[in-house]
Coordinates of C-alpha atoms in Angstrom, one line a residue:
X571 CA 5.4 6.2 -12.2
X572 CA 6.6 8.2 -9.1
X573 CA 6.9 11.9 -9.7
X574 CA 9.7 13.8 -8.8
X575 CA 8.7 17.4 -7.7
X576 CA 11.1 20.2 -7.5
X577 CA 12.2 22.4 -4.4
X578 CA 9.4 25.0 -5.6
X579 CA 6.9 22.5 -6.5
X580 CA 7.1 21.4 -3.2
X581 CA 6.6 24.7 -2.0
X582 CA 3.6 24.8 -3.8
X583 CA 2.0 21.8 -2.1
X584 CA 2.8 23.4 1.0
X585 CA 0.5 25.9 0.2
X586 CA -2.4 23.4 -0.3
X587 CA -0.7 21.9 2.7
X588 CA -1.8 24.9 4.8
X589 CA -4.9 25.3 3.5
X590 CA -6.1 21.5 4.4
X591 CA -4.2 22.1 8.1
X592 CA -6.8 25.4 8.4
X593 CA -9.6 23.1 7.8
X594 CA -9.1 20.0 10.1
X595 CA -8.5 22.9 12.9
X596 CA -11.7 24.3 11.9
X597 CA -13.5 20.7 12.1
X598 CA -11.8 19.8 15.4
X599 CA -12.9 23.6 17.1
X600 CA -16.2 22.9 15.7
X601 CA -17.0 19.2 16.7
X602 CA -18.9 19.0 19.5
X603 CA -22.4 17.5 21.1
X604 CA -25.2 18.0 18.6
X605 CA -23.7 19.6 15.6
X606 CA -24.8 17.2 12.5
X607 CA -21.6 15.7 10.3
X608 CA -22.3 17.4 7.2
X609 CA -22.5 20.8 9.2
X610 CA -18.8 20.3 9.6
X611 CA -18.6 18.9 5.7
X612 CA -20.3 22.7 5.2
X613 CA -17.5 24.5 7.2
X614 CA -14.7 22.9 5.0
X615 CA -16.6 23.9 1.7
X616 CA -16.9 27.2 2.6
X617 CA -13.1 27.6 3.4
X618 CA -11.8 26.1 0.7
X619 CA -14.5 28.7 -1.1
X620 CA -12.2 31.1 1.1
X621 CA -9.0 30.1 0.0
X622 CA -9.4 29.3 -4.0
X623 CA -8.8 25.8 -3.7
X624 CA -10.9 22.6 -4.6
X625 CA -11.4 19.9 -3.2
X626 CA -10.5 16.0 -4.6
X627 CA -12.7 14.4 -2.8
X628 CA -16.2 15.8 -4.0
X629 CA -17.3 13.9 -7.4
X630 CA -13.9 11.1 -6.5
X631 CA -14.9 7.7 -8.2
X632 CA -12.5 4.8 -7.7
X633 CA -12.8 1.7 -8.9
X634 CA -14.2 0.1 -5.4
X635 CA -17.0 3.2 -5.3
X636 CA -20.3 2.4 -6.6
X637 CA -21.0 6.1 -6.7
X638 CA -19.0 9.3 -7.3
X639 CA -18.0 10.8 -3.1
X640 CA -20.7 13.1 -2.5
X641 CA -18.7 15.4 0.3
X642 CA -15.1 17.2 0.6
X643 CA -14.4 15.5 3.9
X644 CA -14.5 12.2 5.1
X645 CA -16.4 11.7 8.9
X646 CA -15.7 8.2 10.5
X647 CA -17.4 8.0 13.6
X648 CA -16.4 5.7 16.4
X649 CA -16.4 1.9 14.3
X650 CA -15.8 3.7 11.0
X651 CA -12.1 3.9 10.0
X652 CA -12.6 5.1 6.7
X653 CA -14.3 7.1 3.9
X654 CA -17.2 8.1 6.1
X655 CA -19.9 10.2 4.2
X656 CA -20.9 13.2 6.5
X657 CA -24.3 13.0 6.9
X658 CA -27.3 14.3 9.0
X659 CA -26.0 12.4 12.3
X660 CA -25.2 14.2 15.0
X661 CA -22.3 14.0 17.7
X662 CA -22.7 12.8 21.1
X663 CA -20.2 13.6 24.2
X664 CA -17.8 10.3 23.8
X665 CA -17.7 9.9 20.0
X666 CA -14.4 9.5 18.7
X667 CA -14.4 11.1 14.8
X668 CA -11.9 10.5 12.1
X669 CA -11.8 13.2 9.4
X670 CA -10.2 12.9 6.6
X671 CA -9.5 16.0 4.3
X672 CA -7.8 17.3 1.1
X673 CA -7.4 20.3 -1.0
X674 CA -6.1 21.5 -4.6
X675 CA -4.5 24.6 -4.9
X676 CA -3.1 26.3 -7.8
X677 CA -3.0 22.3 -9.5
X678 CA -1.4 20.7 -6.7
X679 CA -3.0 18.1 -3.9
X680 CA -2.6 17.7 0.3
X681 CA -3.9 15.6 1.7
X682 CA -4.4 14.9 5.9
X683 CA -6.3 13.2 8.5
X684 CA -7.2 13.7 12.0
X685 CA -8.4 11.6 15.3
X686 CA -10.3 13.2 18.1
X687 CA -13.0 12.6 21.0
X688 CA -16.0 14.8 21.3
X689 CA -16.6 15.8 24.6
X690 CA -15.8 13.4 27.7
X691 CA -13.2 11.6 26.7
X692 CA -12.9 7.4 27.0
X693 CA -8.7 6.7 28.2
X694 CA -9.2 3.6 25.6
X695 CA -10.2 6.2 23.1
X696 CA -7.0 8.3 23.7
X697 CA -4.9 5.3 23.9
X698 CA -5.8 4.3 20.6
X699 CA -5.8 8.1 19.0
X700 CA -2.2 8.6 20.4
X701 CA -1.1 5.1 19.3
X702 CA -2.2 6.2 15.5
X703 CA -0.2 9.7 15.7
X704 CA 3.1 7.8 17.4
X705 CA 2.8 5.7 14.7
X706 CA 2.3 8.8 12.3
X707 CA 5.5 10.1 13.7
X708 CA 7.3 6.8 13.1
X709 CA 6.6 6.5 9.8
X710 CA 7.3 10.0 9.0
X711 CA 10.7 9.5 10.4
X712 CA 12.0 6.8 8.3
X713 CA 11.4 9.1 5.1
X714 CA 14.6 9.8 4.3
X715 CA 16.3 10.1 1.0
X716 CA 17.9 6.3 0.9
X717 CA 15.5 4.2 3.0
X718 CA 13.0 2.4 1.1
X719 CA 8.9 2.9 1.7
X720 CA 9.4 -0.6 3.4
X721 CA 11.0 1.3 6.3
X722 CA 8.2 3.3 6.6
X723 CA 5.3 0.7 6.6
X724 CA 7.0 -1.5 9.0
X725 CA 7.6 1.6 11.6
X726 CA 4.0 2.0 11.4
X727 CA 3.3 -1.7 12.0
X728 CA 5.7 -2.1 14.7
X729 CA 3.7 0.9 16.7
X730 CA 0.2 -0.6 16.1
X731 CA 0.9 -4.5 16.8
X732 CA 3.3 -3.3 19.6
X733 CA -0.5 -1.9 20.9
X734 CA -2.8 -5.2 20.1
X735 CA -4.6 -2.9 17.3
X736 CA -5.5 -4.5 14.0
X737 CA -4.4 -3.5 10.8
X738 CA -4.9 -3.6 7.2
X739 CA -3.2 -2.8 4.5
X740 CA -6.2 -2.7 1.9
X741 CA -6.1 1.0 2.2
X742 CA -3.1 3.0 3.3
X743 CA -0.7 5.8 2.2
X744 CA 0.1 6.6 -1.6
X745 CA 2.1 9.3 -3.5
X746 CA 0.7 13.0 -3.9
X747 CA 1.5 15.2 -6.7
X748 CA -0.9 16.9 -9.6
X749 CA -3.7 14.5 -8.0
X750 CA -4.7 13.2 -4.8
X751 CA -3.3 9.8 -5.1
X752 CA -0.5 8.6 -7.3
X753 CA 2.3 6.0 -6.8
X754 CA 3.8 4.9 -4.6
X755 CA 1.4 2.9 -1.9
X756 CA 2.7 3.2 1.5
X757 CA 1.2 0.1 3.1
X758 CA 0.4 0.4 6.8
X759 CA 2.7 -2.4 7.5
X760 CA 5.4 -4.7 5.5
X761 CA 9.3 -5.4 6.3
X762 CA 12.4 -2.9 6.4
X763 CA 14.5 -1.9 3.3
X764 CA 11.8 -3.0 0.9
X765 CA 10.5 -1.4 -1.8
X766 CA 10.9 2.1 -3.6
X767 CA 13.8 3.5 -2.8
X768 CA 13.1 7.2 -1.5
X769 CA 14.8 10.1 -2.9
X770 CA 14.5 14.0 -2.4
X771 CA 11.6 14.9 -4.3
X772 CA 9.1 11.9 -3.7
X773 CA 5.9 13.1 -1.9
X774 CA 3.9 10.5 0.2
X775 CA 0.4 10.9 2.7
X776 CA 1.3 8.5 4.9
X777 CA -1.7 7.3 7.1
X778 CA -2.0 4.9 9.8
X779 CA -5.4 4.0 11.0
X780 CA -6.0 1.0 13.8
X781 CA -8.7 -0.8 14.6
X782 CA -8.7 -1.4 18.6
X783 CA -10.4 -4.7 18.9
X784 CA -6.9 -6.0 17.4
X785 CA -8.3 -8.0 14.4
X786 CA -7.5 -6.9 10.9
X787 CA -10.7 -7.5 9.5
X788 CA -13.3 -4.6 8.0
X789 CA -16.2 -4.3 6.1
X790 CA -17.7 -1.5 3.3
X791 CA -21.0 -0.5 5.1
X792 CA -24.4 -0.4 1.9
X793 CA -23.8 3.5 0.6
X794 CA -20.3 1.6 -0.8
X795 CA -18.0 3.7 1.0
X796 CA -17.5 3.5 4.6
X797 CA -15.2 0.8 6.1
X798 CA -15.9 -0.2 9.2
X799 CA -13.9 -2.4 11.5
X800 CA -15.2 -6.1 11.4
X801 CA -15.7 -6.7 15.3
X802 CA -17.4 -3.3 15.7
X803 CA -14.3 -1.8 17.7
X804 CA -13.5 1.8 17.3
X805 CA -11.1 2.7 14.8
X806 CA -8.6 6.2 14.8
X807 CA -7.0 7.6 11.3
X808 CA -4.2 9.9 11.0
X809 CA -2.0 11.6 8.0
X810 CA 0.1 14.0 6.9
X811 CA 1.7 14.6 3.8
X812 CA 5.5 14.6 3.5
X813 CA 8.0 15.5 1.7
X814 CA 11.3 13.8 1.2
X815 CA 13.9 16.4 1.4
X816 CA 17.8 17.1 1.8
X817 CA 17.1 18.1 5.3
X818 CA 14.9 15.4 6.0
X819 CA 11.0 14.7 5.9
X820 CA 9.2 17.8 5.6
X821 CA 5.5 17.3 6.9
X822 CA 3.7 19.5 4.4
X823 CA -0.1 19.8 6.1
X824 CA 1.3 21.1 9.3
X825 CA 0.4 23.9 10.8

């Protein structure tokens, strides 16, 4: 069932909205050579401590997960696209690092993601990083009150294949209300003016992530909950969560 949230209740998500933004800035000032990943999982608990909110990813056990998420971000690193568990690795000048990050505040979810290189920068890594936020942007357009979440998914698509980067559609962008992830799914890909018809009210995370060896293929590395892509390529995920409005999408993790 997709909630619809009022003008205030949307408000309201904004808050937690902020208070994610505040932490992937954090993260991204943070990240560089040498610092360990759950150093930067340590940073986000301790401003969400700040800001009164909790996090839903600490303790989250779907039904894929053979054990509960033991962090409150996700850190992907360079072949990992997804769900990465920040551990006692440390970052090296070139990495490229996903992180993915929500909050609750006052009973209501956010939920974002960012791309970024530590240190020197590869031009294939930007490439692929700005592919995954023009695609971001796409998507985000098309959610308007009357286009369906089909319009979305295949703006997203078109930017990725338009770049030779794989996709799949396993994992993608959902509905956020009272919890982290409720309906509907907002695939990474599918066709035009299919699907739930949007309306002012409906919240989404939509969130692209590519894989740049082109191939579609992942795999769930053995602690059950990092996806990395198949042919070893480097991977970039992105979100924001939207709002669809009278005035148009309102990107509610913003800055």
């Amino acid at each position: 069932m997709v909630e619809i949230k009022t003008p205030g209740e949307i408000e309201a998500m904004r808050a937690a909205g902020q208070v994610v933004a505040k932490v992937l800035a954090a993260i991204k000032a943070q990240a560089a050579p040498d610092i360990a990943l759950k150093e930067l999982d340590e940073i986000a608990r301790e401003i969400l401590k700040n800001e009164g909110a909790t996090s839903p990813f600490l303790g989250y056990k779907p039904m894929f997960a053979p054990v509960p998420f033991p962090a409150v971000i996700c850190a992907s690193l360079n072949d990992e696209a997804l769900h990465g568990i920040p551990d006692a690795r440390r970052l090296t000048d070139g990495d490229l690092l996903s992180i993915d990050f929500g909050a609750v505040l006052d009973g209501w979810a956010a939920d974002a993601a960012t791309s970024f290189t530590v240190g020197t920068p590869a031009p294939e890594d930007i490439r692929l990083i700005d592919t995954a936020t023009a695609a971001l942007q796409a998507g985000i357009s098309q959610a308007t009150s009357g286009n369906k979440v089909g319009d979305i998914s295949a703006a997203i698509g078109k930017v990725g294949r338009r770049a030779g980067y794989g996709i799949n559609t396993d994992f993608g962008g959902h509905g956020v209300g009272h919890t982290m992830h409720e309906d509907p799914a907002v695939p990474n890909e599918g066709r035009p003016s299919r699907g739930l018809k949007l309306r002012p009210g409906i919240v989404v995370a939509i969130e692209p992530w590519f894989m740049a060896g082109g191939r579609d293929g992942y795999v769930i590395a053995d602690d059950g909950w990092t996806i990395r892509s198949a042919d070893g390529s480097r991977a970039a995920h992105v979100e924001h969560t939207v709002a669809v409005t009278l005035d148009g999408p309102l990107i509610l993790t913003a800055p």
